[in-house]
XYZ file of N, CA and C in Angstrom:
732
model
N -44.257 153.413 -40.115
C -43.912 154.188 -38.961
C -42.515 154.132 -38.617
N -41.947 155.281 -38.564
C -40.451 155.398 -38.131
C -40.249 155.047 -36.606
N -39.048 154.511 -36.296
C -38.711 154.304 -34.997
C -37.347 155.084 -34.593
N -37.276 155.326 -33.306
C -35.911 155.898 -32.831
C -35.334 154.879 -31.897
N -33.953 154.850 -32.160
C -33.234 153.883 -30.938
C -31.636 154.249 -31.211
N -30.890 153.207 -30.895
C -29.505 153.541 -30.856
C -29.010 153.680 -32.327
N -29.708 153.276 -33.291
C -29.302 153.591 -34.745
C -29.889 154.845 -35.227
N -30.538 155.520 -34.508
C -31.131 156.845 -34.948
C -32.377 156.591 -35.736
N -32.973 157.699 -36.460
C -34.272 157.492 -36.971
C -34.159 156.612 -38.387
N -35.136 155.841 -38.429
C -35.186 154.889 -39.647
C -36.593 154.534 -39.914
N -36.871 154.259 -41.267
C -38.159 153.643 -41.533
C -38.107 152.167 -41.663
N -39.311 151.551 -41.514
C -39.473 150.125 -41.733
C -39.271 149.787 -43.254
N -38.461 148.783 -43.494
C -38.142 148.229 -44.976
C -39.069 146.955 -45.101
N -39.711 147.133 -46.286
C -40.464 145.772 -46.433
C -39.688 144.635 -46.678
N -38.508 144.496 -47.269
C -37.783 143.230 -47.396
C -36.411 143.526 -46.800
N -35.976 142.822 -45.835
C -34.434 142.961 -45.319
C -33.493 142.836 -46.387
N -32.346 143.833 -46.163
C -31.279 143.674 -47.232
C -30.626 142.372 -47.388
N -30.470 141.510 -46.527
C -29.862 140.213 -46.671
C -30.804 139.165 -47.742
N -31.993 139.454 -47.571
C -33.085 138.641 -48.429
C -32.826 139.305 -49.812
N -32.866 140.568 -49.894
C -32.746 141.222 -51.353
C -31.444 140.716 -52.016
N -30.310 140.689 -51.102
C -29.138 140.207 -51.704
C -29.135 138.814 -52.112
N -29.779 137.965 -51.308
C -29.908 136.525 -51.631
C -30.708 136.313 -52.856
N -31.751 137.046 -52.988
C -32.603 136.844 -54.103
C -31.825 137.231 -55.431
N -31.278 138.488 -55.210
C -30.388 138.819 -56.632
C -29.343 137.920 -56.917
N -28.633 137.360 -56.076
C -27.532 136.418 -56.442
C -28.127 135.045 -56.958
N -29.247 134.726 -56.396
C -30.119 133.471 -56.795
C -30.594 133.784 -58.306
N -31.037 134.848 -58.463
C -31.451 135.294 -59.908
C -30.329 135.214 -60.884
N -29.202 135.626 -60.588
C -27.994 135.598 -61.315
C -27.473 134.113 -61.617
N -27.607 133.278 -60.602
C -27.253 131.891 -60.897
C -28.207 131.283 -61.798
N -29.565 131.569 -61.664
C -30.591 130.897 -62.358
C -30.422 131.391 -63.990
N -30.103 132.652 -64.080
C -29.924 133.201 -65.415
C -28.765 132.513 -66.295
N -27.635 132.398 -65.464
C -26.426 131.718 -65.926
C -26.669 130.321 -66.252
N -27.277 129.692 -65.343
C -27.694 128.154 -65.509
C -28.614 128.008 -66.689
N -29.366 128.948 -66.828
C -30.394 128.889 -67.983
C -29.692 129.047 -69.273
N -28.699 129.952 -69.324
C -27.939 130.280 -70.616
C -26.952 128.927 -70.981
N -26.389 128.433 -70.019
C -25.477 127.268 -70.240
C -26.517 126.059 -70.623
N -27.616 125.889 -69.985
C -28.415 124.816 -70.427
C -29.042 124.908 -71.778
N -29.414 126.136 -72.238
C -29.849 126.379 -73.512
C -28.870 126.185 -74.594
N -27.547 126.450 -74.253
C -26.413 126.152 -75.301
C -26.180 124.557 -75.337
N -26.195 124.113 -74.171
C -26.055 122.556 -74.100
C -27.276 121.825 -74.857
N -28.469 122.366 -74.545
C -29.648 121.601 -75.223
C -29.662 121.855 -76.690
N -29.125 122.907 -77.228
C -29.074 123.133 -78.702
C -27.863 122.135 -79.225
N -26.869 122.092 -78.459
C -25.756 121.149 -78.833
C -26.234 119.700 -78.809
N -27.102 119.318 -77.942
C -27.705 118.046 -77.846
C -28.478 117.770 -79.038
N -29.105 118.755 -79.491
C -30.216 118.533 -80.592
C -29.409 118.428 -81.881
N -28.307 119.042 -82.016
C -27.679 119.103 -83.338
C -26.377 118.103 -83.352
N -25.959 117.515 -82.194
C -24.854 116.594 -82.345
C -25.178 115.326 -83.052
N -24.175 114.722 -83.710
C -24.495 113.511 -84.396
C -23.724 112.241 -83.799
N -22.685 112.517 -83.125
C -22.130 111.381 -82.591
C -22.395 111.167 -81.041
N -22.354 109.835 -80.625
C -22.836 109.578 -79.302
C -21.903 110.372 -78.120
N -20.561 110.436 -78.478
C -19.696 111.001 -77.426
C -20.027 112.565 -77.337
N -20.260 113.246 -78.499
C -20.542 114.695 -78.373
C -21.889 114.790 -77.737
N -22.794 113.939 -78.148
C -24.098 114.171 -77.357
C -24.174 113.925 -75.788
N -23.329 113.008 -75.482
C -23.113 112.746 -74.009
C -22.543 113.859 -73.262
N -21.618 114.643 -73.963
C -20.870 115.655 -73.328
C -22.058 116.970 -73.197
N -22.892 117.075 -74.343
C -23.918 118.023 -74.382
C -24.951 117.676 -73.211
N -25.228 116.471 -73.062
C -26.237 116.137 -72.058
C -25.695 116.418 -70.718
N -24.467 116.135 -70.361
C -23.744 116.563 -68.966
C -23.864 117.998 -68.810
N -23.609 118.690 -69.937
C -23.700 120.217 -69.784
C -25.105 120.692 -69.615
N -26.039 119.831 -69.797
C -27.581 120.255 -69.441
C -27.915 119.924 -68.161
N -27.286 118.696 -67.750
C -27.800 118.245 -66.368
C -26.984 119.071 -65.275
N -25.743 119.414 -65.435
C -25.036 120.109 -64.433
C -25.645 121.401 -64.085
N -26.010 122.261 -64.808
C -26.542 123.732 -64.408
C -27.805 123.491 -64.030
N -28.692 122.367 -64.328
C -30.128 122.153 -63.889
C -30.006 121.645 -62.427
N -29.066 120.629 -62.067
C -28.984 120.398 -60.680
C -28.441 121.602 -59.847
N -27.604 122.384 -60.367
C -27.139 123.480 -59.508
C -28.279 124.431 -59.191
N -29.247 124.788 -60.374
C -30.297 125.606 -59.971
C -31.342 125.093 -59.155
N -31.456 123.765 -59.109
C -32.395 123.107 -58.097
C -31.850 123.259 -56.755
N -30.573 123.151 -56.477
C -29.842 123.097 -55.170
C -29.905 124.598 -54.607
N -29.631 125.378 -55.455
C -29.562 126.826 -54.960
C -30.919 127.336 -54.581
N -31.964 127.069 -55.261
C -33.206 127.414 -55.049
C -33.809 126.662 -53.781
N -33.426 125.525 -53.697
C -33.915 124.692 -52.257
C -33.293 125.257 -51.182
N -31.887 125.302 -51.233
C -31.168 125.744 -50.033
C -31.572 127.210 -49.672
N -31.636 128.033 -50.577
C -31.861 129.449 -50.351
C -33.215 129.525 -49.692
N -34.309 128.860 -50.207
C -35.634 128.818 -49.682
C -35.782 128.328 -48.221
N -35.039 127.251 -48.091
C -35.018 126.495 -46.712
C -34.346 127.582 -45.600
N -33.306 128.095 -46.108
C -32.413 129.042 -45.297
C -33.439 130.304 -44.728
N -34.059 130.927 -45.640
C -34.935 131.993 -45.378
C -36.199 131.613 -44.693
N -36.773 130.546 -44.898
C -37.930 130.047 -44.278
C -37.606 129.901 -42.834
N -36.449 129.333 -42.442
C -36.225 129.146 -41.038
C -35.955 130.406 -40.276
N -35.371 131.238 -41.040
C -34.904 132.519 -40.364
C -36.046 133.572 -40.045
N -36.872 133.572 -41.116
C -38.050 134.540 -40.980
C -39.010 134.011 -39.778
N -39.164 132.696 -39.520
C -39.952 132.119 -38.568
C -39.301 132.278 -37.054
N -38.012 132.594 -37.001
C -37.400 132.730 -35.795
C -38.001 133.797 -34.998
N -38.350 134.939 -35.520
C -38.923 135.979 -34.859
C -40.386 135.680 -34.199
N -40.877 134.541 -34.571
C -42.140 134.254 -33.888
C -41.741 133.566 -32.463
N -40.670 133.313 -32.150
C -40.288 132.664 -30.939
C -40.190 133.794 -29.828
N -40.226 133.214 -28.652
C -40.235 134.189 -27.395
C -38.711 134.813 -27.444
N -38.640 135.890 -27.016
C -37.341 136.519 -26.897
C -36.732 136.794 -25.666
N -35.457 136.901 -25.511
C -34.804 137.267 -24.203
C -33.925 138.423 -24.293
N -33.759 139.373 -23.232
C -32.874 140.254 -23.428
C -31.433 140.186 -23.066
N -30.529 140.632 -23.840
C -29.263 140.362 -23.464
C -28.383 141.630 -24.001
N -27.144 141.780 -23.490
C -26.043 142.794 -24.029
C -25.098 141.977 -24.902
N -24.764 142.697 -25.970
C -23.922 142.179 -26.889
C -23.031 143.194 -27.724
N -22.089 142.834 -28.410
C -21.191 143.578 -29.091
C -20.871 142.952 -30.548
N -20.773 143.827 -31.402
C -20.619 143.320 -32.874
C -18.997 143.181 -33.162
N -18.619 142.199 -33.693
C -17.248 141.947 -34.040
C -17.217 141.522 -35.669
N -16.202 141.929 -36.284
C -15.966 141.394 -37.713
C -14.914 140.424 -37.599
N -15.111 139.410 -38.197
C -14.005 138.234 -38.232
C -13.766 137.845 -39.543
N -12.489 137.885 -40.070
C -12.137 137.374 -41.408
C -11.326 135.927 -41.200
N -11.820 135.053 -42.064
C -11.298 133.779 -42.029
C -11.213 133.363 -43.526
N -9.959 133.204 -43.897
C -9.746 132.863 -45.366
C -10.051 134.181 -46.163
N -11.033 133.997 -47.238
C -11.432 135.038 -48.002
C -12.704 135.758 -47.534
N -13.265 135.218 -46.529
C -14.660 135.697 -46.243
C -14.595 136.327 -44.871
N -15.279 137.577 -44.864
C -15.561 138.368 -43.737
C -16.877 138.267 -43.248
N -17.077 138.030 -42.041
C -18.508 137.999 -41.625
C -18.615 138.916 -40.275
N -19.992 139.180 -39.979
C -20.327 139.942 -38.658
C -20.830 138.944 -37.681
N -20.260 139.113 -36.540
C -20.850 138.324 -35.395
C -21.169 139.214 -34.184
N -22.122 138.632 -33.540
C -22.547 139.424 -32.323
C -22.271 138.522 -31.133
N -21.310 139.102 -30.249
C -20.791 138.421 -29.084
C -21.614 138.821 -27.780
N -22.254 137.879 -27.160
C -22.917 138.242 -26.035
C -21.906 138.534 -24.931
N -22.385 139.391 -23.964
C -21.807 139.734 -22.823
C -22.041 138.952 -21.477
N -22.967 138.110 -21.556
C -23.396 137.248 -20.455
C -22.334 136.157 -20.331
N -22.438 135.455 -19.267
C -21.620 134.253 -19.121
C -22.611 132.857 -19.075
N -22.243 131.985 -19.784
C -21.197 131.713 -20.817
C -21.380 132.608 -22.063
N -20.397 133.181 -22.552
C -20.520 133.907 -23.856
C -20.724 132.945 -24.990
N -21.445 133.713 -26.072
C -21.637 133.005 -27.308
C -21.543 133.794 -28.377
N -21.360 133.440 -29.597
C -21.255 134.232 -30.810
C -22.160 133.819 -31.848
N -22.875 134.843 -32.417
C -24.062 134.601 -33.238
C -23.578 135.225 -34.750
N -23.485 134.613 -35.713
C -23.133 135.058 -37.076
C -24.466 135.636 -37.645
N -24.357 136.833 -38.166
C -25.453 137.542 -38.669
C -25.259 138.050 -39.971
N -26.326 138.106 -40.937
C -26.220 138.733 -42.253
C -25.962 140.388 -42.035
N -25.288 140.988 -42.859
C -24.911 142.418 -42.753
C -26.025 143.132 -42.910
N -26.179 144.172 -42.150
C -27.106 145.251 -42.218
C -26.354 146.469 -41.873
N -26.521 147.700 -42.610
C -25.757 148.841 -42.471
C -25.803 149.494 -41.095
N -26.881 148.945 -40.356
C -26.829 149.467 -38.810
C -25.828 148.851 -38.140
N -25.208 147.771 -38.422
C -24.224 147.122 -37.662
C -22.940 148.133 -37.596
N -22.676 148.830 -38.583
C -21.640 149.643 -38.576
C -21.759 150.829 -37.507
N -22.880 151.282 -37.036
C -23.036 152.324 -36.169
C -23.607 151.674 -34.822
N -23.388 150.443 -34.660
C -23.943 149.721 -33.393
C -22.958 150.046 -32.306
N -23.347 150.653 -31.205
C -22.421 150.879 -30.031
C -22.130 149.572 -29.336
N -20.913 149.562 -28.610
C -20.496 148.278 -27.983
C -20.325 148.611 -26.452
N -21.125 147.768 -25.643
C -22.292 146.917 -26.017
C -23.512 147.572 -26.156
N -24.510 146.804 -26.630
C -25.809 147.251 -26.937
C -26.840 146.300 -26.463
N -27.977 146.678 -26.115
C -28.959 145.841 -25.494
C -29.884 145.274 -26.745
N -30.083 143.997 -26.698
C -30.673 143.300 -27.781
C -31.802 142.300 -27.291
N -32.626 141.747 -28.193
C -33.463 140.693 -27.826
C -33.300 139.598 -28.841
N -32.957 138.324 -28.114
C -32.529 137.282 -28.951
C -33.818 136.270 -29.008
N -34.115 135.726 -30.279
C -35.071 134.870 -30.422
C -34.514 133.463 -30.966
N -34.712 132.489 -30.447
C -34.172 131.070 -30.684
C -33.006 130.873 -29.769
N -32.348 129.641 -30.139
C -31.295 129.182 -29.263
C -30.052 128.716 -30.228
N -30.036 127.632 -30.687
C -29.069 127.204 -31.593
C -28.962 128.074 -32.818
N -30.009 128.367 -33.396
C -30.207 129.477 -34.406
C -30.918 130.472 -33.798
N -30.078 131.718 -33.774
C -30.763 132.848 -32.955
C -30.864 134.118 -33.752
N -32.122 134.596 -33.685
C -32.188 135.948 -34.551
C -32.101 137.030 -33.543
N -31.810 138.208 -33.861
C -31.411 139.260 -32.994
C -32.262 140.625 -33.483
N -32.938 141.291 -32.383
C -33.748 142.557 -32.727
C -33.158 143.658 -31.853
N -32.706 144.693 -32.511
C -32.177 145.833 -31.726
C -33.072 147.030 -32.185
N -33.825 147.573 -31.278
C -34.570 148.846 -31.723
C -35.335 148.753 -32.959
N -36.012 147.679 -33.126
C -36.750 147.386 -34.339
C -36.076 146.951 -35.488
N -34.671 146.985 -35.452
C -33.907 146.364 -36.613
C -33.710 144.909 -36.271
N -34.080 144.140 -37.397
C -34.048 142.734 -37.284
C -32.781 142.208 -38.034
N -31.849 141.375 -37.265
C -30.666 140.902 -37.671
C -30.786 139.268 -37.829
N -30.777 138.854 -38.992
C -31.096 137.477 -39.259
C -29.643 136.617 -39.142
N -29.773 135.431 -38.573
C -28.547 134.680 -38.362
C -28.003 134.005 -39.750
N -26.727 134.084 -39.876
C -26.276 133.462 -41.072
C -25.559 132.037 -40.873
N -25.869 131.638 -39.751
C -25.326 130.364 -39.204
C -25.767 130.079 -37.794
N -25.357 128.891 -37.289
C -25.657 128.594 -35.865
C -24.820 129.385 -34.951
N -25.400 129.466 -33.721
C -24.688 130.139 -32.551
C -23.791 129.223 -32.153
N -22.690 129.859 -31.806
C -21.337 129.212 -31.316
C -21.053 129.451 -29.834
N -20.442 128.579 -29.153
C -20.056 128.815 -27.808
C -18.711 128.960 -27.566
N -17.889 128.845 -28.758
C -16.371 129.083 -28.754
C -16.189 130.149 -29.664
N -15.119 131.035 -29.447
C -14.893 132.061 -30.362
C -14.593 131.690 -31.808
N -15.016 132.320 -32.756
C -14.748 131.803 -34.202
C -13.239 132.208 -34.362
N -12.661 131.392 -35.275
C -11.343 131.511 -35.727
C -11.187 132.609 -36.686
N -10.206 133.313 -36.727
C -9.949 134.365 -37.757
C -9.320 135.603 -37.125
N -9.192 136.507 -37.928
C -8.694 137.861 -37.589
C -9.849 138.792 -37.102
N -9.915 139.378 -35.919
C -11.028 139.941 -35.394
C -10.893 141.538 -35.299
N -11.990 142.034 -35.547
C -12.074 143.659 -35.277
C -13.291 143.903 -34.678
N -13.291 144.762 -33.476
C -14.394 145.092 -32.746
C -14.999 146.396 -33.136
N -16.182 146.610 -32.868
C -16.924 147.894 -32.971
C -16.344 148.723 -31.906
N -16.154 150.119 -32.107
C -15.843 151.013 -30.970
C -17.054 151.101 -30.158
N -16.747 151.512 -28.906
C -17.806 151.808 -27.727
C -18.849 152.582 -28.408
N -18.487 153.690 -29.029
C -19.419 154.735 -29.662
C -18.891 154.983 -31.040
N -19.886 154.899 -31.938
C -19.573 155.070 -33.259
C -19.075 156.744 -33.652
N -18.141 156.858 -34.451
C -17.792 158.105 -34.654
C -18.511 158.910 -35.721
N -18.316 160.107 -35.940
C -19.178 160.860 -37.063
C -19.101 160.401 -38.398
N -18.167 159.477 -38.760
C -17.981 159.278 -40.264
C -18.639 157.767 -40.196
N -19.210 157.254 -38.971
C -19.857 155.774 -39.255
C -20.994 155.701 -40.195
N -22.033 156.827 -40.106
C -23.131 156.745 -40.964
C -22.812 156.738 -42.454
N -21.722 157.403 -42.790
C -21.245 157.667 -44.258
C -20.679 156.080 -44.611
N -19.816 155.554 -43.649
C -19.291 154.106 -43.930
C -20.506 153.074 -44.139
N -21.559 153.253 -43.331
C -22.655 152.340 -43.294
C -23.338 152.464 -44.748
N -23.433 153.640 -45.289
C -24.197 153.702 -46.456
C -23.370 153.345 -47.637
N -22.087 153.540 -47.521
C -21.214 152.908 -48.592
C -21.105 151.452 -48.628
N -21.099 151.043 -47.478
C -20.967 149.398 -47.222
C -22.232 148.776 -47.766
N -23.499 149.402 -47.844
C -24.790 148.808 -48.094
C -24.871 148.846 -49.511
N -24.093 149.425 -50.434
C -24.407 149.672 -51.766
C -23.988 148.339 -52.408
N -24.812 147.977 -53.469
C -24.619 146.769 -54.323
C -23.221 146.656 -54.919
N -22.615 147.606 -55.667
C -21.187 147.465 -56.120
C -20.275 147.105 -55.074
N -20.266 147.716 -53.863
C -19.438 147.407 -52.783
C -19.493 145.872 -52.471
N -20.800 145.469 -52.282
C -20.753 143.959 -51.862
C -20.387 143.058 -52.952
N -20.403 143.358 -54.277
C -19.851 142.713 -55.287
C -18.507 142.689 -55.250
N -17.830 143.780 -54.970
C -16.304 143.982 -54.978
C -15.804 143.098 -53.842
N -16.483 143.179 -52.628
C -15.858 142.241 -51.491
C -16.075 140.755 -51.934
N -17.298 140.447 -52.482
C -17.469 139.062 -52.759
C -16.802 138.393 -53.876
N -16.259 139.392 -54.731
C -15.461 138.842 -56.005
C -14.293 138.129 -55.675
N -13.697 138.325 -54.446
C -12.574 137.408 -54.185
C -12.753 135.961 -54.152
N -14.105 135.606 -54.000
C -14.120 134.184 -54.029
C -14.270 133.629 -55.479
N -14.175 134.450 -56.406
C -14.386 133.940 -57.764
C -13.101 133.267 -58.249
N -11.780 133.477 -57.503
C -10.690 132.843 -57.922
C -10.659 131.324 -58.097
N -11.539 130.660 -57.422
C -11.500 129.152 -57.538
C -12.470 128.845 -58.832
N -13.249 129.815 -59.333
C -14.056 129.304 -60.389
C -13.412 128.772 -61.716
N -12.267 129.463 -62.252
C -11.426 128.717 -63.371
C -10.899 127.448 -63.042
N -10.561 127.196 -61.844
C -9.938 125.858 -61.415
C -11.153 124.718 -61.486
N -12.354 125.124 -60.953
C -13.341 124.258 -61.041
C -13.779 123.982 -62.500
N -13.648 124.916 -63.299
C -13.872 124.797 -64.809
C -13.048 123.841 -65.293
N -11.738 123.936 -65.191
C -10.764 122.929 -65.453
C -11.018 121.617 -65.032
N -11.407 121.324 -63.894
C -11.754 120.119 -63.242
C -12.942 119.435 -64.084
N -13.938 120.321 -64.324
C -15.129 119.858 -65.047
C -14.659 119.223 -66.459
N -13.691 120.175 -67.193
C -13.284 119.776 -68.513
C -12.549 118.625 -68.394
N -11.687 118.302 -67.384
C -11.074 117.088 -67.179
C -11.900 115.891 -67.135
N -13.054 116.002 -66.328
C -13.889 114.984 -66.142
C -14.783 114.713 -67.350
N -15.098 115.665 -68.106
C -16.167 115.719 -69.127
C -15.715 115.732 -70.658
N -14.310 116.296 -70.636
C -13.673 116.449 -72.116
C -14.570 117.296 -72.973
N -15.113 118.403 -72.357
C -15.952 119.321 -73.132
C -15.352 120.408 -73.826
N -14.054 120.657 -73.638
C -13.302 121.643 -74.370
C -13.462 123.008 -73.899
N -13.151 123.966 -74.630
C -13.228 125.403 -74.159
C -14.571 125.951 -73.836
N -15.686 125.434 -74.435
C -16.913 125.986 -74.183
C -17.457 125.218 -72.815
N -16.965 124.099 -72.635
C -17.372 123.568 -71.374
C -16.680 124.117 -70.128
N -15.533 124.568 -70.405
C -14.807 125.414 -69.514
C -15.367 126.686 -69.040
N -15.747 127.269 -70.190
C -16.485 128.548 -69.979
C -17.763 128.652 -69.126
N -18.548 127.611 -69.519
C -19.805 127.221 -69.004
C -19.693 126.878 -67.541
N -18.799 125.935 -67.166
C -18.432 125.475 -65.802
C -17.958 126.850 -64.896
N -17.172 127.383 -65.580
C -16.428 128.639 -64.913
C -17.518 129.591 -64.529
N -18.367 129.986 -65.478
C -19.422 130.876 -65.280
C -20.593 130.470 -64.150
N -20.817 129.160 -64.203
C -21.868 128.825 -63.406
C -21.096 128.757 -61.783
N -19.909 128.257 -61.696
C -19.228 128.352 -60.442
C -18.941 129.735 -59.941
N -18.633 130.714 -60.741
C -18.453 132.027 -60.295
C -19.760 132.715 -59.706
N -20.797 132.437 -60.343
C -22.229 133.105 -59.738
C -22.503 132.229 -58.527
N -22.203 131.087 -58.484
C -22.601 130.219 -57.373
C -21.699 130.645 -56.225
N -20.568 131.194 -56.428
C -19.621 131.609 -55.366
C -20.364 132.869 -54.819
N -20.849 133.724 -55.637
C -21.356 135.012 -55.097
C -22.518 134.589 -54.261
N -23.468 133.470 -54.800
C -24.635 133.209 -54.030
C -24.102 132.718 -52.688
N -23.147 131.926 -52.628
C -22.575 131.284 -51.374
C -22.183 132.379 -50.391
N -21.545 133.489 -51.001
C -21.251 134.515 -50.095
C -22.357 135.172 -49.493
N -23.448 135.422 -50.238
C -24.759 135.786 -49.749
C -25.350 135.048 -48.622
N -25.513 133.646 -49.004
C -26.003 132.836 -47.992
C -25.101 132.817 -46.592
N -23.679 132.916 -46.675
C -22.969 133.027 -45.547
C -22.880 134.202 -44.862
N -23.387 135.193 -45.272
C -23.579 136.441 -44.755
C -22.230 137.247 -44.942
N -21.641 137.405 -46.011
C -20.420 138.305 -46.107
C -20.601 139.530 -45.617
N -19.572 140.187 -45.148
C -19.566 141.627 -44.492
C -18.930 142.569 -45.545
N -19.604 143.518 -46.119
C -18.857 144.338 -46.963
C -18.211 145.731 -46.356
N -18.421 145.661 -45.011
C -17.925 147.077 -44.324
C -16.450 146.958 -44.053
C-alpha cells in the first residue's frame, strides 16, 4: 500500500536501503576473506619449512577472525535497530543536517525541542527532500529510531546531547525542484561506492604494517590490503555514510 506524506508518494520497501547496503558490503568482505583464506590454506598445505607454514597459518587466521567479527557486529547492530520500532514513540519536530568529520559524512537529525539532541541516521534518499523542520515520531532513548510519514530512519549510532563536531550543512526549509533528482542519484550503488572509497587510503598502510609483523612479502601485503579495503567499505556502511 502506498503512503502520502512530506516525501510524496512512495511504496513500501521490503528491505530498507541501509540494510541492503550493509549486507552487500558484508558479502564483499566475506568473499575477499574467503579468497585470502583459500590461498593461505593452499600455501599451508604445500609449504615445507616451519617459518613459511607459520606465515601461511597467520594468513589463514587473520581473514577468518575478520569475517567472524564483521558478521557478529553487523548482526548485532541490525537486530537492535529493527527492534527499536517496537518501543513506544513520541512526536517531535526535527531537521536534517549533514556533518563531515574527517573523511566520513553522516546524516543527523537535530531535534527542535529543548534540550536539543542529535540522532545519527543511516542514509535514505528521502532525507534529501525532507523539509526543515519536519514532524517525526521517535522510538527509543539513547538509541533512537525515527519514523516520518511511514519512512523508517534507523540510527547509525547513539543519540547525542552535544552538537557533533565537523563541517555542517543544513537542509533547506523547503526542498527545491531538483531535490528528487539528487535523491535518486545519491541512492545509487555506484555513488555510494565513490563516496566510501575515500576510506580506502589507509588499506595499503595497514597492509605494510601486517607485512612488517608477519614477514609475508608481497602476497601477504596484497591480501591484508584487500581485506582492509573491503572492511573499510563495510565500516562506512555500519557508520551510516551519506552519499548525498
